[in-house]
Tab-separated table of C-alpha atoms and ligand atoms in Angstrom:
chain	number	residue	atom	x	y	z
A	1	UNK	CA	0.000	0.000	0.000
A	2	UNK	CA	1.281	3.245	-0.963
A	3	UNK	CA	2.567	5.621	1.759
A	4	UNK	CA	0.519	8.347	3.455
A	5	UNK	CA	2.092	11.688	2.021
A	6	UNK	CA	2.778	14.301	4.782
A	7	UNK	CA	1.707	17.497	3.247
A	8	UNK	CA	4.169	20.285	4.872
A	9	UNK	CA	2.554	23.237	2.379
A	10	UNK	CA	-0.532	22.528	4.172
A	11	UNK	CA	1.223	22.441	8.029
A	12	UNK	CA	3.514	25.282	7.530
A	13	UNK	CA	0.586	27.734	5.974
A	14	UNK	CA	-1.434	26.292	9.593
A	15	UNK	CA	1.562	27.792	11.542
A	16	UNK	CA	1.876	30.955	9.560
A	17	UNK	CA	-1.901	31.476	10.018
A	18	UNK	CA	-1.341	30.649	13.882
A	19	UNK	CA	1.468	33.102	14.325
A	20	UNK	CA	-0.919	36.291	12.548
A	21	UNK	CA	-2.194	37.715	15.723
A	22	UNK	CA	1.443	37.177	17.598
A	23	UNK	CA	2.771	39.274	14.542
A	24	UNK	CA	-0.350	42.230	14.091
A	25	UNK	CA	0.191	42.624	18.287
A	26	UNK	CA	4.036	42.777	18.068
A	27	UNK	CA	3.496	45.193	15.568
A	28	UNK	CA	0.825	47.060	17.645
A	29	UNK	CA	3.261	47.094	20.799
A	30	UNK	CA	6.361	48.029	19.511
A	31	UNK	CA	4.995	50.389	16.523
A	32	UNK	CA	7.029	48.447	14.134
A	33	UNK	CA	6.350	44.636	12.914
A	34	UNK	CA	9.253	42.125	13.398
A	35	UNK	CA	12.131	42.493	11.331
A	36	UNK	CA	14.898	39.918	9.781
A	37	UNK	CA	18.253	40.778	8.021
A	38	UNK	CA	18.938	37.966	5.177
A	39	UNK	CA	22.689	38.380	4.351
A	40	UNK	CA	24.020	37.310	1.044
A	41	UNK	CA	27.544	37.019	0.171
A	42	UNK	CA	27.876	36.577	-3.635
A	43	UNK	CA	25.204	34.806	-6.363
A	44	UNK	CA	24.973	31.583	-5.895
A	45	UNK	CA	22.225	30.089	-7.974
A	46	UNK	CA	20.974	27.890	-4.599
A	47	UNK	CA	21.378	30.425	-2.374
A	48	UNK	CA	19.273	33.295	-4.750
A	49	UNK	CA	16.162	31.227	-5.036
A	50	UNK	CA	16.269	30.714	-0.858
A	51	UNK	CA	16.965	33.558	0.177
A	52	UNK	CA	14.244	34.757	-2.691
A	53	UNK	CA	11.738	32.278	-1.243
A	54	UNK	CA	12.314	33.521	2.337
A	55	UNK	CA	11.625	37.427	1.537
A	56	UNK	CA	9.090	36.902	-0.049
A	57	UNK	CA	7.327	34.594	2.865
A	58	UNK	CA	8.267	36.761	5.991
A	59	UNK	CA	6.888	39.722	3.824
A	60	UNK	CA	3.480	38.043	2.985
A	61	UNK	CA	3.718	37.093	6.751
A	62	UNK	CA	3.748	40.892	7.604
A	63	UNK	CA	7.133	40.899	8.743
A	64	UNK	CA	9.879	43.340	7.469
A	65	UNK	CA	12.878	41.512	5.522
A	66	UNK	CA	15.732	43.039	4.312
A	67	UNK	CA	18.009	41.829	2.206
A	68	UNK	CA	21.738	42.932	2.857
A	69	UNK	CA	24.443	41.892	-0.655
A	70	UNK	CA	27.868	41.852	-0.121
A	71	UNK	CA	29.816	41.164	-3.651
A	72	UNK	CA	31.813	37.193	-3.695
A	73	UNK	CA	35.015	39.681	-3.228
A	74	UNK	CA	34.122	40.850	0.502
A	75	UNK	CA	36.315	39.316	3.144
A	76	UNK	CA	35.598	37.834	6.498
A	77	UNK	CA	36.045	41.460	8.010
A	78	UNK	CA	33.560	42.874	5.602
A	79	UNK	CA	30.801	40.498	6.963
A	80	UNK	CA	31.728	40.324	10.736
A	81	UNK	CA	31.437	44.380	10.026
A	82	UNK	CA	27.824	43.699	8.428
A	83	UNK	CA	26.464	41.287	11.534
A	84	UNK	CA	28.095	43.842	14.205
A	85	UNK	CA	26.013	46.590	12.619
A	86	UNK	CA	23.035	44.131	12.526
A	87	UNK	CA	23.538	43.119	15.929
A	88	UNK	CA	22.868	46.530	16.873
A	89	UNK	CA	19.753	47.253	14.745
A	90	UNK	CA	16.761	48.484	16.385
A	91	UNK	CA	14.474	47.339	13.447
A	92	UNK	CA	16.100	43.843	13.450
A	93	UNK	CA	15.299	40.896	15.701
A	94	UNK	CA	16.461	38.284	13.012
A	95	UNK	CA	19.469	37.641	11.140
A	96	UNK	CA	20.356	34.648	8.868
A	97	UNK	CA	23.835	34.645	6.992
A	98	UNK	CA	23.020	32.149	3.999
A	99	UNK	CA	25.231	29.108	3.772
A	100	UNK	CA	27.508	28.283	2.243
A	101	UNK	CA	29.688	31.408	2.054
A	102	UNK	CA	32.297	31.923	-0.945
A	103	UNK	CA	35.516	28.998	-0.764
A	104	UNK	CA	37.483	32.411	-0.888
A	105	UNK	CA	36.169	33.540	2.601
A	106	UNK	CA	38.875	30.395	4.321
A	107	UNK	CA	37.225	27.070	5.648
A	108	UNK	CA	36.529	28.903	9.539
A	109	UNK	CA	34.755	31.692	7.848
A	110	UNK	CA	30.577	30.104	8.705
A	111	UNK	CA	31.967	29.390	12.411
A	112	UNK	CA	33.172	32.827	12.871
A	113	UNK	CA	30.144	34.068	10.813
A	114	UNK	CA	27.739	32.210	13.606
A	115	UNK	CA	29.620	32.740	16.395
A	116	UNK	CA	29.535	36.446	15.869
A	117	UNK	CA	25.387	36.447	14.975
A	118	UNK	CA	24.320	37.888	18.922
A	119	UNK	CA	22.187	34.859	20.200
A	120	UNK	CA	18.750	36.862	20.915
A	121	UNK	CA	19.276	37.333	16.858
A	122	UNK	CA	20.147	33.960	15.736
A	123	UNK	CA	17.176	32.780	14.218
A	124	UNK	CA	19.144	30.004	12.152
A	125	UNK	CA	20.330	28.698	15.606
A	126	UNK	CA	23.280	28.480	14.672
A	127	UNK	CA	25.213	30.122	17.088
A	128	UNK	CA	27.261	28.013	19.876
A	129	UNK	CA	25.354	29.704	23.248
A	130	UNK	CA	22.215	28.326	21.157
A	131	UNK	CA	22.971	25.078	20.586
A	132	UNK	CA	24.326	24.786	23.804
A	133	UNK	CA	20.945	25.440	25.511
A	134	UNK	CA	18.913	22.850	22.487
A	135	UNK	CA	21.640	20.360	24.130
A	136	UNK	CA	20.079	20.872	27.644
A	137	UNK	CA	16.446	21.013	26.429
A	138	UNK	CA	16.030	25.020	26.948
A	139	UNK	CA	13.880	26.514	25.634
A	140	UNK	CA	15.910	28.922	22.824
A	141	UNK	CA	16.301	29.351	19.139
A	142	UNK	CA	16.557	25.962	17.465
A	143	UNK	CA	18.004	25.554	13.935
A	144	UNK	CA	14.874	25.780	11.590
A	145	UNK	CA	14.813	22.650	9.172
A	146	UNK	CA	15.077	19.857	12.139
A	147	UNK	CA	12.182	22.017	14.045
A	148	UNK	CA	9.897	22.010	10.808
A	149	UNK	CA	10.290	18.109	11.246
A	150	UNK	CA	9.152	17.845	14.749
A	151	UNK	CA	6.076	20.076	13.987
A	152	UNK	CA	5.024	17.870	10.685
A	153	UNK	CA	5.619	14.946	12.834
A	154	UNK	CA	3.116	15.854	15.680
A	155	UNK	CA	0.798	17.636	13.510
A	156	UNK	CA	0.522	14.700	11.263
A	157	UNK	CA	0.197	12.367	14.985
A	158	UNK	CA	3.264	10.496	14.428
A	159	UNK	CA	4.199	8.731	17.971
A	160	UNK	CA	7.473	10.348	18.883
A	161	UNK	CA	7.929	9.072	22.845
A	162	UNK	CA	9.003	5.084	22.493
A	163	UNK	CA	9.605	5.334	18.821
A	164	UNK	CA	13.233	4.336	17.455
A	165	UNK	CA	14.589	6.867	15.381
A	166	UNK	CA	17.394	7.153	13.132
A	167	UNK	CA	18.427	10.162	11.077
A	168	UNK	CA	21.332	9.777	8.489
A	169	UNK	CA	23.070	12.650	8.358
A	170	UNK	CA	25.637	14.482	11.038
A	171	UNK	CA	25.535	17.873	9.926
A	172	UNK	CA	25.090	20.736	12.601
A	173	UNK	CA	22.928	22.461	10.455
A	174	UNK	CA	20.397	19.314	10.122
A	175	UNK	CA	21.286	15.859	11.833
A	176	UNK	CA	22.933	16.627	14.749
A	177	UNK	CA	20.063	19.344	16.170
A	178	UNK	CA	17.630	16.591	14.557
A	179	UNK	CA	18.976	13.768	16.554
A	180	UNK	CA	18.427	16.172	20.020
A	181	UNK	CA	14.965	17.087	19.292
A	182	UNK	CA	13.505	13.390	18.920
A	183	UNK	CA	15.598	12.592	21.718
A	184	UNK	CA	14.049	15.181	23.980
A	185	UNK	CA	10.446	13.887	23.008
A	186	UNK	CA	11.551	10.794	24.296
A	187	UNK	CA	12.661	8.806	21.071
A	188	UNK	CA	15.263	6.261	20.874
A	189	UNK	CA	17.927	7.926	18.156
A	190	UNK	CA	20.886	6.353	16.467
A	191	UNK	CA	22.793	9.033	14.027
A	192	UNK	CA	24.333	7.353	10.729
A	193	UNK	CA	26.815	8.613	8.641
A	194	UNK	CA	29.327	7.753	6.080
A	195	UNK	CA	31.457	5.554	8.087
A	196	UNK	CA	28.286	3.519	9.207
A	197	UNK	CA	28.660	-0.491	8.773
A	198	UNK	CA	25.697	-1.738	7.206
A	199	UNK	CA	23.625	1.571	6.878
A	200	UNK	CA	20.879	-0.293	5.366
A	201	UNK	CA	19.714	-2.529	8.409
A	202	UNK	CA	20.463	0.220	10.987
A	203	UNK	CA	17.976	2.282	8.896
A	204	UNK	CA	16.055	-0.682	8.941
A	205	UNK	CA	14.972	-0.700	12.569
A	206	UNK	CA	13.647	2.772	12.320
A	207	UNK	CA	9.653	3.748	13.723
A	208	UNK	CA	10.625	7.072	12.220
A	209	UNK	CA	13.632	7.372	9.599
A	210	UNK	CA	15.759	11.053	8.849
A	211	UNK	CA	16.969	11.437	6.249
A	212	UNK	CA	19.679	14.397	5.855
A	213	UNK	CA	22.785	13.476	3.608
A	214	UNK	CA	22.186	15.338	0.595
A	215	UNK	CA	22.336	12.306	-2.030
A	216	UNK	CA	19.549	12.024	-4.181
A	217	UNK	CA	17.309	8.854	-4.099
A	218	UNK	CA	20.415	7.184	-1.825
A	219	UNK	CA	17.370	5.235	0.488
A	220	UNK	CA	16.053	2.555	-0.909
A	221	UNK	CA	13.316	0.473	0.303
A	222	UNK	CA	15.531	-1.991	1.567
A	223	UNK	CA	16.404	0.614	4.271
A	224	UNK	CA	12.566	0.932	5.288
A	225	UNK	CA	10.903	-0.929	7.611
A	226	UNK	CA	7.208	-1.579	6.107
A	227	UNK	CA	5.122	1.285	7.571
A	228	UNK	CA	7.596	3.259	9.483
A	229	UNK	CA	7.663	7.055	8.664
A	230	UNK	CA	10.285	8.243	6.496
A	231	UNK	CA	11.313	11.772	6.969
A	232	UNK	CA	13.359	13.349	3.278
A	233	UNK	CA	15.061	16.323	4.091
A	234	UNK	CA	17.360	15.561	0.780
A	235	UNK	CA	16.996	18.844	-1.706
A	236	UNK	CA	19.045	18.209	-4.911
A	237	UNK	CA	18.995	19.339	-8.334
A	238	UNK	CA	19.681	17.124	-10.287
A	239	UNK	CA	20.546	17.151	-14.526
A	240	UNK	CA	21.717	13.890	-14.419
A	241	UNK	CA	19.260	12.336	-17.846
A	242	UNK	CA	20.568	8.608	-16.839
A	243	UNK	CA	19.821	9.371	-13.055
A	244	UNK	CA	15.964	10.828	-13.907
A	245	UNK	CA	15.340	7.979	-16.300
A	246	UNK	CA	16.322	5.482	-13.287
A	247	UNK	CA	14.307	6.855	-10.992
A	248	UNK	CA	11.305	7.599	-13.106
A	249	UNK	CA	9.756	5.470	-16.097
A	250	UNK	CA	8.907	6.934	-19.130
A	251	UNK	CA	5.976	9.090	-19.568
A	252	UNK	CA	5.819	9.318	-15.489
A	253	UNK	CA	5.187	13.117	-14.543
A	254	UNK	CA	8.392	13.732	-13.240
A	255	UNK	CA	10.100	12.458	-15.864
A	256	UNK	CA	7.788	14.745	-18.044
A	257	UNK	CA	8.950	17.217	-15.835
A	258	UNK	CA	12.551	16.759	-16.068
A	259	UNK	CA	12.002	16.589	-20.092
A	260	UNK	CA	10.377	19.853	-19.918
A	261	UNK	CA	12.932	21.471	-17.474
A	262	UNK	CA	16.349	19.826	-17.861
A	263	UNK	CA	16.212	19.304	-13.858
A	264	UNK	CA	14.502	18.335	-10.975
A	265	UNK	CA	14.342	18.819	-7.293
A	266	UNK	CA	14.590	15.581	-5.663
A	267	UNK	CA	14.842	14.073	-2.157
A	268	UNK	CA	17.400	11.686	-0.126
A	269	UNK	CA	14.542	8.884	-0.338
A	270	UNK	CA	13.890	6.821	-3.082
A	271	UNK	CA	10.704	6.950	-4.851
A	272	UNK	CA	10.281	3.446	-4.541
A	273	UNK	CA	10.304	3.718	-0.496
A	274	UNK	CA	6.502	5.025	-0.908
A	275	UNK	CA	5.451	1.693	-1.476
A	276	UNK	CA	7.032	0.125	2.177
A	277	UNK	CA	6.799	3.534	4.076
A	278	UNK	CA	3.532	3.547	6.370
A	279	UNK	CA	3.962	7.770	5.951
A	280	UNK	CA	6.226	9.411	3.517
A	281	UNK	CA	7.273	13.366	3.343
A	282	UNK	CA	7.353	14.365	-0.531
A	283	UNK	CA	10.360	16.429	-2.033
A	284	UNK	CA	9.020	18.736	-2.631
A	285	UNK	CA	6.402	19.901	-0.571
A	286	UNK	CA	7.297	18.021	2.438
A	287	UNK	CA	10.515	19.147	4.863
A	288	UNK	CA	10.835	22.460	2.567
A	289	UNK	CA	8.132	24.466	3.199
A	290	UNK	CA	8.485	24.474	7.270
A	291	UNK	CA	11.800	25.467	6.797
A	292	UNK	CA	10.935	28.697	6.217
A	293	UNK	CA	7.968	28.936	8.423
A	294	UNK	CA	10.072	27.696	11.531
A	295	UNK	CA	12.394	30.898	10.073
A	296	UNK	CA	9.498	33.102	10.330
A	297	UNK	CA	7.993	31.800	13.979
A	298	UNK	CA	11.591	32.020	15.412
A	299	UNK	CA	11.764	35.912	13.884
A	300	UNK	CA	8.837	36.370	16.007
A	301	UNK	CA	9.586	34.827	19.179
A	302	UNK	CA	12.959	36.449	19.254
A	303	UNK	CA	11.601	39.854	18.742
A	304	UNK	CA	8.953	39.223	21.322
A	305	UNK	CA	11.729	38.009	23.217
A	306	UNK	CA	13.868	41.199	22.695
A	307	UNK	CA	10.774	43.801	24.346
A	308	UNK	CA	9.658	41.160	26.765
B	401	LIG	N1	21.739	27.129	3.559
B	401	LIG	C1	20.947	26.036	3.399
B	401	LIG	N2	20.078	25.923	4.440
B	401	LIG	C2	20.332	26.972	5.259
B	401	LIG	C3	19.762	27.411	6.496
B	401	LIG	O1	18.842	26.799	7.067
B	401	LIG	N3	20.295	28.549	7.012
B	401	LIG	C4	21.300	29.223	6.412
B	401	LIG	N4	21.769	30.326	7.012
B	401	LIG	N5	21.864	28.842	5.285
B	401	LIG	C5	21.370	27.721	4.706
């Protein structure tokens, strides 16, 4: 039987509408609506269209966004100069540096980037002092793409407490903070990664499986239990003609898709897992859209936070 599809267009517009009256008396308060800095350094193609889709939600949301460039030439200084001026913003309770900064910038330059991002600020959570406190279970800022998971999960009534988990995928951005927030509701988590033995039956004992490793279609059924819920955080684009053809027969509508387009957007998960998963969150429409929400709801809460 084909999986139940977890529809996170539908959950994140439910939070956006839930956060409406937080936002209109925020802006009522403090005479000014809540307000997030989105820094880009440089034009990558990736980075555009996210940082595109995430003005473009926290204005519909009623929040202010502003969108700070700095050319792929700026150094480290430039941008630790940009977040020190954004740190002390008035009209600013937000601010996300989009990853991954220019090679050029040295292999440190994200760490010092988030370490510098004050923590009442970091809505990416990002920043050390905030994933310090999501290690304790404190209440804080937590990194946006792993949160959007734990609200489709209990919105869509997905037992948490007793489950095992497993997320594949270390990443601090994604895994790691993933791992800690089924743990805190009580799951039992295993984190898999590269050097895993025998990835495929560790997956296998998952109640609820992460994926977060960034290769396209990599889980197969054979790393599915039959009915467990399989989380794809996976988003890659993919050009690859042999890859799509794979993947998707002939005349499928992705494959018309990819025909018409040249690419696609696809997931971590297989397609074929949607006939062993019990509930199955589509790429896209699935882990994506709660990103940005969770980006939005922690813009709120830390401006809230800030006049509290
Ligand atoms: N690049 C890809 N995902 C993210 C994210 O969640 N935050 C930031 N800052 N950069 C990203």
């Amino acid at each position: 039987m084909a999986a139940r599809l977890l529809d996170g267009s539908a959950v994140a517009r439910q939070i956006r509408a839930e956060m409406r009256p937080d936002i209109e008396a925020f802006t009522a308060r403090a005479g000014r609506p809540p307000g997030i800095a989105l820094v880009l350094v440089g034009s990558n193609a990736a980075s555009e269209l996210y940082v595109g889709s995430k003005l473009k939600s926290a204005g519909e949301s009623g929040l202010r966004a502003d969108l700070e460039r700095l050319p792929a030439t700026a150094s480290l200084d430039d941008l630790l100069r940009l977040v020190d001026r954004l740190n002390r913003s008035e009209l600013h309770d937000g601010i996300l540096v989009q990853s991954p900064l220019p090679p050029a910038m040295g292999s440190h330059a994200e760490r010092r980037v988030f370490d510098a991002i004050a923590p009442g600020k970091d809505v990416d959570g990002f920043n050390p002092i905030n994933v310090g406190r999501l290690v304790q279970g404190r209440a804080g800022l937590v990194a946006c793409t792993p949160s959007g998971v734990i609200e489709i999960l209990e919105r869509s009534n997905i037992a948490i407490a007793g489950a095992r988990a497993v997320v594949i995928g270390r990443s601090d951005i994604v895994g790691k903070p993933m791992a800690l927030l089924l743990l805190h509701r009580h799951a039992t988590v295993t984190i898999c990664h590269s050097r895993t033995t025998d990835l495929p039956r560790v997956a296998r004992e998952a109640d609820i499986l992460v994926a977060a490793l960034g290769r396209p279609a990599f889980v197969t059924p054979d790393f599915v239990k039959p009915g467990a819920t399989v989380v794809d955080v996976g988003t890659s684009r993919v050009e690859d003609p042999a890859l799509v053809a794979r993947l998707f027969p002939a005349g499928s509508r992705r494959r018309e898709a990819f025909e018409r387009r040249g690419a696609l957007v696809l997931g971590d998960v297989h397609p074929d897992v949607e006939q062993v998963a019990g509930a199955l969150t589509p790429v896209p429409g699935g882990v994506g859209p709660l990103t940005i929400a969770m980006l939005l709801k922690n813009t709120v809460r830390a401006a809230e936070d800030r006049f509290a």
